[in-house]
PDB file of C-alpha atoms in Angstrom:
ATOM      1  CA  MET A  20      86.339  96.234  64.594  1.00  0.00           C
ATOM      2  CA  ARG A  21      83.927  98.856  63.256  1.00  0.00           C
ATOM      3  CA  ARG A  22      81.443 100.307  65.763  1.00  0.00           C
ATOM      4  CA  GLY A  23      78.385  98.859  64.022  1.00  0.00           C
ATOM      5  CA  SER A  24      79.914  95.392  63.902  1.00  0.00           C
ATOM      6  CA  ARG A  25      80.845  95.557  67.570  1.00  0.00           C
ATOM      7  CA  LEU A  26      77.377  96.637  68.642  1.00  0.00           C
ATOM      8  CA  GLY A  27      75.823  93.898  66.556  1.00  0.00           C
ATOM      9  CA  LEU A  28      78.076  91.340  68.200  1.00  0.00           C
ATOM     10  CA  SER A  29      77.105  92.581  71.676  1.00  0.00           C
ATOM     11  CA  LEU A  30      73.395  92.418  70.914  1.00  0.00           C
ATOM     12  CA  ALA A  31      73.739  88.972  69.416  1.00  0.00           C
ATOM     13  CA  LEU A  32      75.590  87.787  72.510  1.00  0.00           C
ATOM     14  CA  ALA A  33      72.872  89.132  74.812  1.00  0.00           C
ATOM     15  CA  ALA A  34      70.179  87.446  72.723  1.00  0.00           C
ATOM     16  CA  GLY A  35      72.084  84.185  72.767  1.00  0.00           C
ATOM     17  CA  LEU A  36      72.357  84.220  76.561  1.00  0.00           C
ATOM     18  CA  ALA A  37      68.636  84.900  76.933  1.00  0.00           C
ATOM     19  CA  ASP A  38      67.698  82.110  74.538  1.00  0.00           C
ATOM     20  CA  ALA A  39      69.950  79.679  76.385  1.00  0.00           C
ATOM     21  CA  ALA A  40      68.202  80.505  79.651  1.00  0.00           C
ATOM     22  CA  GLY A  41      64.678  80.014  78.318  1.00  0.00           C
ATOM     23  CA  ALA A  42      62.251  82.890  78.929  1.00  0.00           C
ATOM     24  CA  ALA A  43      64.229  86.098  78.533  1.00  0.00           C
ATOM     25  CA  PRO A  44      64.142  88.517  81.452  1.00  0.00           C
ATOM     26  CA  ARG A  45      64.763  92.161  80.740  1.00  0.00           C
ATOM     27  CA  ALA A  46      65.148  95.443  82.564  1.00  0.00           C
ATOM     28  CA  VAL A  47      63.557  98.704  81.430  1.00  0.00           C
ATOM     29  CA  LEU A  48      64.641 102.239  82.213  1.00  0.00           C
ATOM     30  CA  VAL A  49      62.546 103.940  84.892  1.00  0.00           C
ATOM     31  CA  GLY A  50      64.425 107.244  84.920  1.00  0.00           C
ATOM     32  CA  SER A  51      67.672 109.048  85.631  1.00  0.00           C
ATOM     33  CA  TYR A  52      68.681 112.052  87.695  1.00  0.00           C
ATOM     34  CA  GLU A  53      71.831 114.182  87.733  1.00  0.00           C
ATOM     35  CA  TRP A  54      72.988 114.802  91.295  1.00  0.00           C
ATOM     36  CA  GLN A  55      74.813 118.098  91.609  1.00  0.00           C
ATOM     37  CA  GLY A  56      76.758 118.697  94.790  1.00  0.00           C
ATOM     38  CA  GLU A  57      79.501 120.924  96.112  1.00  0.00           C
ATOM     39  CA  GLY A  58      82.896 120.495  97.711  1.00  0.00           C
ATOM     40  CA  GLU A  59      86.168 119.014  96.549  1.00  0.00           C
ATOM     41  CA  ARG A  60      85.190 115.510  97.653  1.00  0.00           C
ATOM     42  CA  PHE A  61      81.859 115.428  95.839  1.00  0.00           C
ATOM     43  CA  GLY A  62      81.875 113.195  92.767  1.00  0.00           C
ATOM     44  CA  GLY A  63      83.780 110.124  91.711  1.00  0.00           C
ATOM     45  CA  PHE A  64      81.078 107.813  93.081  1.00  0.00           C
ATOM     46  CA  SER A  65      81.937 104.175  92.564  1.00  0.00           C
ATOM     47  CA  GLY A  66      79.917 102.320  95.219  1.00  0.00           C
ATOM     48  CA  LEU A  67      76.242 102.491  96.246  1.00  0.00           C
ATOM     49  CA  GLU A  68      74.030 100.755  98.796  1.00  0.00           C
ATOM     50  CA  LEU A  69      70.308 101.377  99.383  1.00  0.00           C
ATOM     51  CA  ALA A  70      67.917 100.665 102.222  1.00  0.00           C
ATOM     52  CA  ASP A  71      65.120  98.175 101.560  1.00  0.00           C
ATOM     53  CA  ASP A  72      62.763 101.038 100.661  1.00  0.00           C
ATOM     54  CA  GLY A  73      65.068 102.312  97.908  1.00  0.00           C
ATOM     55  CA  LEU A  74      65.420 105.681  99.638  1.00  0.00           C
ATOM     56  CA  GLY A  75      68.121 105.656 102.286  1.00  0.00           C
ATOM     57  CA  PHE A  76      71.586 105.388 100.753  1.00  0.00           C
ATOM     58  CA  ILE A  77      75.292 105.230 101.405  1.00  0.00           C
ATOM     59  CA  ALA A  78      77.722 105.982  98.587  1.00  0.00           C
ATOM     60  CA  VAL A  79      81.507 105.955  98.439  1.00  0.00           C
ATOM     61  CA  SER A  80      83.687 108.179  96.279  1.00  0.00           C
ATOM     62  CA  ASP A  81      87.059 107.588  94.650  1.00  0.00           C
ATOM     63  CA  SER A  82      88.281 110.194  97.157  1.00  0.00           C
ATOM     64  CA  ALA A  83      87.356 107.637  99.893  1.00  0.00           C
ATOM     65  CA  ALA A  84      84.628 109.977 101.187  1.00  0.00           C
ATOM     66  CA  VAL A  85      81.437 108.287 102.369  1.00  0.00           C
ATOM     67  CA  PHE A  86      78.125 110.084 101.745  1.00  0.00           C
ATOM     68  CA  GLU A  87      74.922 109.141 103.575  1.00  0.00           C
ATOM     69  CA  GLY A  88      71.433 110.450 102.853  1.00  0.00           C
ATOM     70  CA  ARG A  89      68.079 109.793 101.194  1.00  0.00           C
ATOM     71  CA  LEU A  90      66.879 109.776  97.628  1.00  0.00           C
ATOM     72  CA  VAL A  91      63.743 111.753  96.860  1.00  0.00           C
ATOM     73  CA  ARG A  92      61.406 109.868  94.536  1.00  0.00           C
ATOM     74  CA  GLY A  93      58.243 111.033  92.803  1.00  0.00           C
ATOM     75  CA  PRO A  94      54.956 109.090  92.669  1.00  0.00           C
ATOM     76  CA  ASP A  95      56.290 107.120  89.703  1.00  0.00           C
ATOM     77  CA  GLY A  96      59.366 106.069  91.674  1.00  0.00           C
ATOM     78  CA  VAL A  97      61.763 108.215  89.634  1.00  0.00           C
ATOM     79  CA  VAL A  98      64.536 109.950  91.587  1.00  0.00           C
ATOM     80  CA  ASN A  99      64.063 113.720  91.464  1.00  0.00           C
ATOM     81  CA  GLY A 100      66.291 114.849  94.315  1.00  0.00           C
ATOM     82  CA  VAL A 101      68.962 113.859  96.834  1.00  0.00           C
ATOM     83  CA  ASP A 102      69.255 114.866 100.490  1.00  0.00           C
ATOM     84  CA  SER A 103      72.757 114.148 101.730  1.00  0.00           C
ATOM     85  CA  GLY A 104      74.768 114.962 104.802  1.00  0.00           C
ATOM     86  CA  PRO A 105      78.415 116.097 104.730  1.00  0.00           C
ATOM     87  CA  PRO A 106      80.987 113.562 103.546  1.00  0.00           C
ATOM     88  CA  VAL A 107      82.814 111.404 106.069  1.00  0.00           C
ATOM     89  CA  VAL A 108      86.489 110.716 105.335  1.00  0.00           C
ATOM     90  CA  PRO A 109      87.288 107.302 106.821  1.00  0.00           C
ATOM     91  CA  PRO A 110      90.318 106.910 109.071  1.00  0.00           C
ATOM     92  CA  SER A 111      93.270 104.709 108.234  1.00  0.00           C
ATOM     93  CA  HIS A 112      94.492 102.100 110.688  1.00  0.00           C
ATOM     94  CA  HIS A 113      96.765 104.848 112.068  1.00  0.00           C
ATOM     95  CA  GLY A 114      93.693 106.872 113.048  1.00  0.00           C
ATOM     96  CA  THR A 115      94.426 109.703 110.596  1.00  0.00           C
ATOM     97  CA  PRO A 116      92.130 110.344 107.587  1.00  0.00           C
ATOM     98  CA  VAL A 117      92.937 108.028 104.687  1.00  0.00           C
ATOM     99  CA  ALA A 118      94.831 110.008 102.051  1.00  0.00           C
ATOM    100  CA  ALA A 119      96.500 109.607  98.654  1.00  0.00           C
ATOM    101  CA  PRO A 120      97.787 107.273  97.398  1.00  0.00           C
ATOM    102  CA  MET A 121      95.782 104.990  99.712  1.00  0.00           C
ATOM    103  CA  ASP A 122      92.374 106.583  99.114  1.00  0.00           C
ATOM    104  CA  ASP A 123      91.196 105.135  95.775  1.00  0.00           C
ATOM    105  CA  ALA A 124      87.953 103.558  97.036  1.00  0.00           C
ATOM    106  CA  GLU A 125      85.948 101.493  94.553  1.00  0.00           C
ATOM    107  CA  GLY A 126      83.610  98.807  95.928  1.00  0.00           C
ATOM    108  CA  LEU A 127      81.050  99.075  98.727  1.00  0.00           C
ATOM    109  CA  ALA A 128      78.989  96.515 100.638  1.00  0.00           C
ATOM    110  CA  ILE A 129      77.081  96.637 103.926  1.00  0.00           C
ATOM    111  CA  GLY A 130      76.667  93.633 106.205  1.00  0.00           C
ATOM    112  CA  PRO A 131      73.484  92.643 108.076  1.00  0.00           C
ATOM    113  CA  ASP A 132      74.783  94.395 111.204  1.00  0.00           C
ATOM    114  CA  GLY A 133      75.487  97.655 109.357  1.00  0.00           C
ATOM    115  CA  THR A 134      79.223  97.055 109.044  1.00  0.00           C
ATOM    116  CA  ILE A 135      80.626  98.730 105.932  1.00  0.00           C
ATOM    117  CA  TYR A 136      83.200  97.132 103.655  1.00  0.00           C
ATOM    118  CA  VAL A 137      85.135  99.247 101.131  1.00  0.00           C
ATOM    119  CA  SER A 138      87.624  97.966  98.565  1.00  0.00           C
ATOM    120  CA  TYR A 139      90.588 100.106  97.530  1.00  0.00           C
ATOM    121  CA  GLU A 140      92.719 100.003  94.400  1.00  0.00           C
ATOM    122  CA  SER A 141      96.404 100.956  94.016  1.00  0.00           C
ATOM    123  CA  TYR A 142      97.073  99.371  97.396  1.00  0.00           C
ATOM    124  CA  ASP A 143      94.613  96.528  96.964  1.00  0.00           C
ATOM    125  CA  ARG A 144      92.746  95.759 100.157  1.00  0.00           C
ATOM    126  CA  VAL A 145      89.302  95.596 101.758  1.00  0.00           C
ATOM    127  CA  VAL A 146      88.647  97.734 104.827  1.00  0.00           C
ATOM    128  CA  GLN A 147      85.905  97.215 107.389  1.00  0.00           C
ATOM    129  CA  TYR A 148      84.247 100.238 109.065  1.00  0.00           C
ATOM    130  CA  ARG A 149      81.476 101.073 111.497  1.00  0.00           C
ATOM    131  CA  ASP A 150      79.469 104.281 111.957  1.00  0.00           C
ATOM    132  CA  ALA A 151      78.990 105.009 108.238  1.00  0.00           C
ATOM    133  CA  GLY A 152      82.737 104.946 107.640  1.00  0.00           C
ATOM    134  CA  ALA A 153      83.782 107.029 110.650  1.00  0.00           C
ATOM    135  CA  THR A 154      85.316 104.154 112.638  1.00  0.00           C
ATOM    136  CA  TRP A 155      88.049 101.835 111.349  1.00  0.00           C
ATOM    137  CA  VAL A 156      87.584  98.193 112.388  1.00  0.00           C
ATOM    138  CA  ALA A 157      89.937  96.012 110.351  1.00  0.00           C
ATOM    139  CA  GLU A 158      91.515  95.622 106.948  1.00  0.00           C
ATOM    140  CA  PHE A 159      92.345  92.645 104.797  1.00  0.00           C
ATOM    141  CA  TRP A 160      95.188  92.168 102.313  1.00  0.00           C
ATOM    142  CA  PRO A 161      94.614  88.709 100.748  1.00  0.00           C
ATOM    143  CA  GLU A 162      97.681  87.282  99.059  1.00  0.00           C
ATOM    144  CA  ALA A 163      95.701  86.833  95.836  1.00  0.00           C
ATOM    145  CA  PHE A 164      95.206  90.600  95.571  1.00  0.00           C
ATOM    146  CA  ALA A 165      98.961  91.182  95.248  1.00  0.00           C
ATOM    147  CA  GLY A 166      98.900  90.013  91.631  1.00  0.00           C
ATOM    148  CA  PHE A 167      96.364  92.551  90.347  1.00  0.00           C
ATOM    149  CA  GLU A 168      97.515  94.882  87.613  1.00  0.00           C
ATOM    150  CA  LEU A 169      97.616  98.593  88.358  1.00  0.00           C
ATOM    151  CA  ASN A 170      94.191 100.269  88.519  1.00  0.00           C
ATOM    152  CA  ALA A 171      92.396  96.971  87.916  1.00  0.00           C
ATOM    153  CA  GLY A 172      91.790  95.702  91.442  1.00  0.00           C
ATOM    154  CA  ILE A 173      88.612  94.967  93.361  1.00  0.00           C
ATOM    155  CA  GLU A 174      85.852  97.115  91.844  1.00  0.00           C
ATOM    156  CA  ALA A 175      82.816  95.147  93.023  1.00  0.00           C
ATOM    157  CA  LEU A 176      81.782  93.973  96.489  1.00  0.00           C
ATOM    158  CA  ALA A 177      78.584  92.177  97.507  1.00  0.00           C
ATOM    159  CA  ILE A 178      77.355  90.393 100.634  1.00  0.00           C
ATOM    160  CA  ASP A 179      74.996  87.419 100.429  1.00  0.00           C
ATOM    161  CA  ALA A 180      72.279  86.397 102.888  1.00  0.00           C
ATOM    162  CA  SER A 181      74.756  84.337 104.929  1.00  0.00           C
ATOM    163  CA  GLY A 182      77.010  87.348 105.445  1.00  0.00           C
ATOM    164  CA  ALA A 183      79.784  86.133 103.110  1.00  0.00           C
ATOM    165  CA  LEU A 184      81.586  88.940 101.263  1.00  0.00           C
ATOM    166  CA  PHE A 185      82.253  88.486  97.536  1.00  0.00           C
ATOM    167  CA  ALA A 186      84.884  90.552  95.702  1.00  0.00           C
ATOM    168  CA  LEU A 187      85.524  90.867  91.949  1.00  0.00           C
ATOM    169  CA  PRO A 188      88.456  92.586  90.219  1.00  0.00           C
ATOM    170  CA  GLU A 189      87.909  94.868  87.239  1.00  0.00           C
ATOM    171  CA  ARG A 190      90.413  92.983  85.055  1.00  0.00           C
ATOM    172  CA  TYR A 191      92.400  89.819  85.590  1.00  0.00           C
ATOM    173  CA  GLY A 192      94.872  88.147  83.274  1.00  0.00           C
ATOM    174  CA  PRO A 193      94.901  88.240  79.453  1.00  0.00           C
ATOM    175  CA  PRO A 194      91.715  89.106  77.517  1.00  0.00           C
ATOM    176  CA  GLY A 195      89.133  86.378  77.832  1.00  0.00           C
ATOM    177  CA  THR A 196      90.443  85.124  81.167  1.00  0.00           C
ATOM    178  CA  PRO A 197      87.508  84.282  83.457  1.00  0.00           C
ATOM    179  CA  THR A 198      86.983  86.703  86.325  1.00  0.00           C
ATOM    180  CA  PRO A 199      87.903  85.174  89.685  1.00  0.00           C
ATOM    181  CA  VAL A 200      85.343  85.645  92.439  1.00  0.00           C
ATOM    182  CA  PHE A 201      86.933  85.924  95.880  1.00  0.00           C
ATOM    183  CA  ARG A 202      84.955  85.253  99.044  1.00  0.00           C
ATOM    184  CA  MET A 203      85.559  86.178 102.666  1.00  0.00           C
ATOM    185  CA  GLN A 204      83.825  84.169 105.386  1.00  0.00           C
ATOM    186  CA  GLY A 205      84.813  85.332 108.849  1.00  0.00           C
ATOM    187  CA  ALA A 206      88.401  86.386 108.190  1.00  0.00           C
ATOM    188  CA  GLN A 207      89.150  83.545 105.742  1.00  0.00           C
ATOM    189  CA  TRP A 208      89.415  84.118 101.998  1.00  0.00           C
ATOM    190  CA  ASP A 209      88.917  81.626  99.185  1.00  0.00           C
ATOM    191  CA  GLN A 210      87.958  81.646  95.495  1.00  0.00           C
ATOM    192  CA  PRO A 211      84.843  79.486  95.064  1.00  0.00           C
ATOM    193  CA  PHE A 212      84.242  80.072  91.347  1.00  0.00           C
ATOM    194  CA  THR A 213      84.912  82.238  88.314  1.00  0.00           C
ATOM    195  CA  LEU A 214      82.631  84.136  85.950  1.00  0.00           C
ATOM    196  CA  ARG A 215      83.056  84.259  82.204  1.00  0.00           C
ATOM    197  CA  ARG A 216      84.313  87.468  80.650  1.00  0.00           C
ATOM    198  CA  ASP A 217      82.745  88.683  77.408  1.00  0.00           C
ATOM    199  CA  GLY A 218      84.905  90.858  75.174  1.00  0.00           C
ATOM    200  CA  ASP A 219      85.950  94.087  76.874  1.00  0.00           C
ATOM    201  CA  TRP A 220      83.181  94.099  79.490  1.00  0.00           C
ATOM    202  CA  CYS A 221      84.611  94.655  82.983  1.00  0.00           C
ATOM    203  CA  PRO A 222      82.943  94.175  86.390  1.00  0.00           C
ATOM    204  CA  VAL A 223      82.504  97.481  88.228  1.00  0.00           C
ATOM    205  CA  GLY A 224      79.716  96.883  90.753  1.00  0.00           C
ATOM    206  CA  ALA A 225      77.732  94.055  92.331  1.00  0.00           C
ATOM    207  CA  ASP A 226      74.919  93.403  94.777  1.00  0.00           C
ATOM    208  CA  PHE A 227      72.846  90.452  95.921  1.00  0.00           C
ATOM    209  CA  GLY A 228      69.173  91.130  95.270  1.00  0.00           C
ATOM    210  CA  PRO A 229      66.152  90.319  97.429  1.00  0.00           C
ATOM    211  CA  ASP A 230      65.754  87.184  95.299  1.00  0.00           C
ATOM    212  CA  GLY A 231      69.160  85.929  96.455  1.00  0.00           C
ATOM    213  CA  ARG A 232      70.783  86.281  93.046  1.00  0.00           C
ATOM    214  CA  LEU A 233      73.953  88.196  92.259  1.00  0.00           C
ATOM    215  CA  TYR A 234      73.524  91.257  90.038  1.00  0.00           C
ATOM    216  CA  LEU A 235      76.732  92.264  88.289  1.00  0.00           C
ATOM    217  CA  LEU A 236      77.190  95.710  86.737  1.00  0.00           C
ATOM    218  CA  GLU A 237      79.721  95.795  83.897  1.00  0.00           C
ATOM    219  CA  ARG A 238      81.029  98.537  81.642  1.00  0.00           C
ATOM    220  CA  ASP A 239      82.806  98.963  78.350  1.00  0.00           C
ATOM    221  CA  TYR A 240      84.188 102.164  76.830  1.00  0.00           C
ATOM    222  CA  TRP A 241      84.442 103.493  73.300  1.00  0.00           C
ATOM    223  CA  PRO A 242      86.876 106.439  73.021  1.00  0.00           C
ATOM    224  CA  LEU A 243      85.230 109.734  72.011  1.00  0.00           C
ATOM    225  CA  ILE A 244      81.758 108.137  72.230  1.00  0.00           C
ATOM    226  CA  GLY A 245      81.252 107.126  75.839  1.00  0.00           C
ATOM    227  CA  PHE A 246      80.548 104.315  78.239  1.00  0.00           C
ATOM    228  CA  MET A 247      78.393 101.266  77.678  1.00  0.00           C
ATOM    229  CA  SER A 248      76.690  99.557  80.613  1.00  0.00           C
ATOM    230  CA  ARG A 249      75.019  96.243  81.220  1.00  0.00           C
ATOM    231  CA  VAL A 250      73.769  94.148  84.159  1.00  0.00           C
ATOM    232  CA  ARG A 251      73.970  90.372  84.454  1.00  0.00           C
ATOM    233  CA  ARG A 252      71.820  88.334  86.855  1.00  0.00           C
ATOM    234  CA  ILE A 253      73.629  85.304  88.220  1.00  0.00           C
ATOM    235  CA  ALA A 254      72.196  82.400  90.206  1.00  0.00           C
ATOM    236  CA  ILE A 255      74.559  80.521  92.525  1.00  0.00           C
ATOM    237  CA  ALA A 256      73.847  77.180  94.210  1.00  0.00           C
ATOM    238  CA  ASP A 257      76.267  75.071  96.240  1.00  0.00           C
ATOM    239  CA  GLY A 258      79.140  77.279  95.154  1.00  0.00           C
ATOM    240  CA  LEU A 259      78.400  76.885  91.449  1.00  0.00           C
ATOM    241  CA  VAL A 260      76.934  79.255  88.859  1.00  0.00           C
ATOM    242  CA  THR A 261      73.641  77.764  87.664  1.00  0.00           C
ATOM    243  CA  ALA A 262      72.346  80.649  85.505  1.00  0.00           C
ATOM    244  CA  ASP A 263      73.852  83.807  84.023  1.00  0.00           C
ATOM    245  CA  GLU A 264      71.589  86.232  82.128  1.00  0.00           C
ATOM    246  CA  VAL A 265      72.091  89.693  80.626  1.00  0.00           C
ATOM    247  CA  LEU A 266      69.194  91.876  81.787  1.00  0.00           C
ATOM    248  CA  PHE A 267      70.016  94.961  79.752  1.00  0.00           C
ATOM    249  CA  GLU A 268      72.812  96.443  77.692  1.00  0.00           C
ATOM    250  CA  THR A 269      73.139 100.067  76.587  1.00  0.00           C
ATOM    251  CA  GLY A 270      74.809 101.674  73.634  1.00  0.00           C
ATOM    252  CA  ALA A 271      77.776 103.982  74.161  1.00  0.00           C
ATOM    253  CA  GLY A 272      76.982 107.307  75.786  1.00  0.00           C
ATOM    254  CA  VAL A 273      73.447 106.450  76.935  1.00  0.00           C
ATOM    255  CA  HIS A 274      74.493 106.854  80.566  1.00  0.00           C
ATOM    256  CA  GLY A 275      77.544 108.128  82.348  1.00  0.00           C
ATOM    257  CA  ASN A 276      80.237 105.912  83.837  1.00  0.00           C
ATOM    258  CA  LEU A 277      77.948 103.689  85.929  1.00  0.00           C
ATOM    259  CA  GLU A 278      80.040 102.011  88.638  1.00  0.00           C
ATOM    260  CA  GLY A 279      77.857 101.381  91.703  1.00  0.00           C
ATOM    261  CA  ILE A 280      74.705  99.252  91.898  1.00  0.00           C
ATOM    262  CA  ALA A 281      72.091  98.552  94.563  1.00  0.00           C
ATOM    263  CA  VAL A 282      69.265  96.035  94.090  1.00  0.00           C
ATOM    264  CA  TRP A 283      65.955  96.255  95.961  1.00  0.00           C
ATOM    265  CA  ARG A 284      62.246  95.506  95.587  1.00  0.00           C
ATOM    266  CA  ASP A 285      59.760  98.324  94.992  1.00  0.00           C
ATOM    267  CA  SER A 286      56.231  98.633  96.406  1.00  0.00           C
ATOM    268  CA  ALA A 287      54.808  96.855  93.355  1.00  0.00           C
ATOM    269  CA  GLY A 288      57.031  93.841  94.003  1.00  0.00           C
ATOM    270  CA  ALA A 289      59.402  94.416  91.090  1.00  0.00           C
ATOM    271  CA  VAL A 290      63.171  94.148  91.434  1.00  0.00           C
ATOM    272  CA  ARG A 291      64.827  97.524  90.901  1.00  0.00           C
ATOM    273  CA  LEU A 292      68.403  98.209  89.840  1.00  0.00           C
ATOM    274  CA  THR A 293      69.654 101.594  91.030  1.00  0.00           C
ATOM    275  CA  MET A 294      73.063 102.671  89.745  1.00  0.00           C
ATOM    276  CA  ILE A 295      75.349 105.656  90.210  1.00  0.00           C
ATOM    277  CA  ALA A 296      77.897 107.123  87.797  1.00  0.00           C
ATOM    278  CA  ASP A 297      81.483 108.109  88.520  1.00  0.00           C
ATOM    279  CA  ASP A 298      82.185 111.522  86.959  1.00  0.00           C
ATOM    280  CA  ASN A 299      85.946 111.010  87.473  1.00  0.00           C
ATOM    281  CA  PHE A 300      85.980 114.534  88.976  1.00  0.00           C
ATOM    282  CA  LEU A 301      85.880 115.931  85.438  1.00  0.00           C
ATOM    283  CA  PRO A 302      83.698 118.851  84.279  1.00  0.00           C
ATOM    284  CA  ALA A 303      82.467 116.789  81.337  1.00  0.00           C
ATOM    285  CA  GLY A 304      81.401 113.936  83.602  1.00  0.00           C
ATOM    286  CA  ARG A 305      78.141 113.672  85.509  1.00  0.00           C
ATOM    287  CA  THR A 306      76.967 112.117  88.748  1.00  0.00           C
ATOM    288  CA  GLU A 307      73.980 110.298  87.347  1.00  0.00           C
ATOM    289  CA  ILE A 308      71.588 108.125  89.361  1.00  0.00           C
ATOM    290  CA  VAL A 309      69.811 105.621  87.120  1.00  0.00           C
ATOM    291  CA  ASP A 310      66.918 103.248  87.845  1.00  0.00           C
ATOM    292  CA  TYR A 311      65.919 100.159  85.876  1.00  0.00           C
ATOM    293  CA  ARG A 312      63.043  97.804  86.656  1.00  0.00           C
ATOM    294  CA  VAL A 313      63.350  94.085  85.985  1.00  0.00           C
ATOM    295  CA  GLU A 314      60.365  92.723  84.042  1.00  0.00           C
ATOM    296  CA  GLU A 315      59.906  88.982  83.715  1.00  0.00           C
TER     297      GLU A 315
END
């Protein structure tokens, strides 16, 4: 399909979803910032969590390193700096630092008690840590994860108000196959529902917002042009999806490879979407931190 036709189809789809939901919500760009750091483990960020004030953060890299710090925001709320401590390399269950090929971290979620959950690809599992990733607690290898295709495992983790952990794979089954949503309650896993998959859009990040809804970050890629990004807002009630809206969708190359998302409420009461880009440890990539504001 030609690029123009594909973009037109995407925009038409977004408009159709909004019309079906009634009043169309939307998210507008607040600003973006390129975080430049040093060290062989800096970069490759694929998971992000923020404190309620939108400043304190924890991010996880594809190298498995966990970074903790604070965002610096100007009076307009735009990120204009990052203060971060040294990376923490989590231990494996053997007590030694997690290393290749077991270190491909992707998803990140933090429980009410500060417990950190990280999903890993290649050897598909979810690992539980304390102390900002410094202390191994447990790891989970659900049988359902064994069927994931290579490099398409759990990319998105999110924890709801009850403490249940939700996990979504990047790809699953043939094109058009609904995305299964796995849930862990205690140490028990189930699959309460699926989400539709539109075209080549793939889940890469998720977070439950202060409004209790699930915000799903998805990406698409056009070779030689760049990444496309969009965020869906999903309402869940009694284990069923009751609403599913596209809040924004970018053209190719507008942002970097956005993979992590954190949702919070700013001082004006608006829901903010803060995302971080994975530079894939490539010179041409960039570690971009992007903010959008949801406007009703």
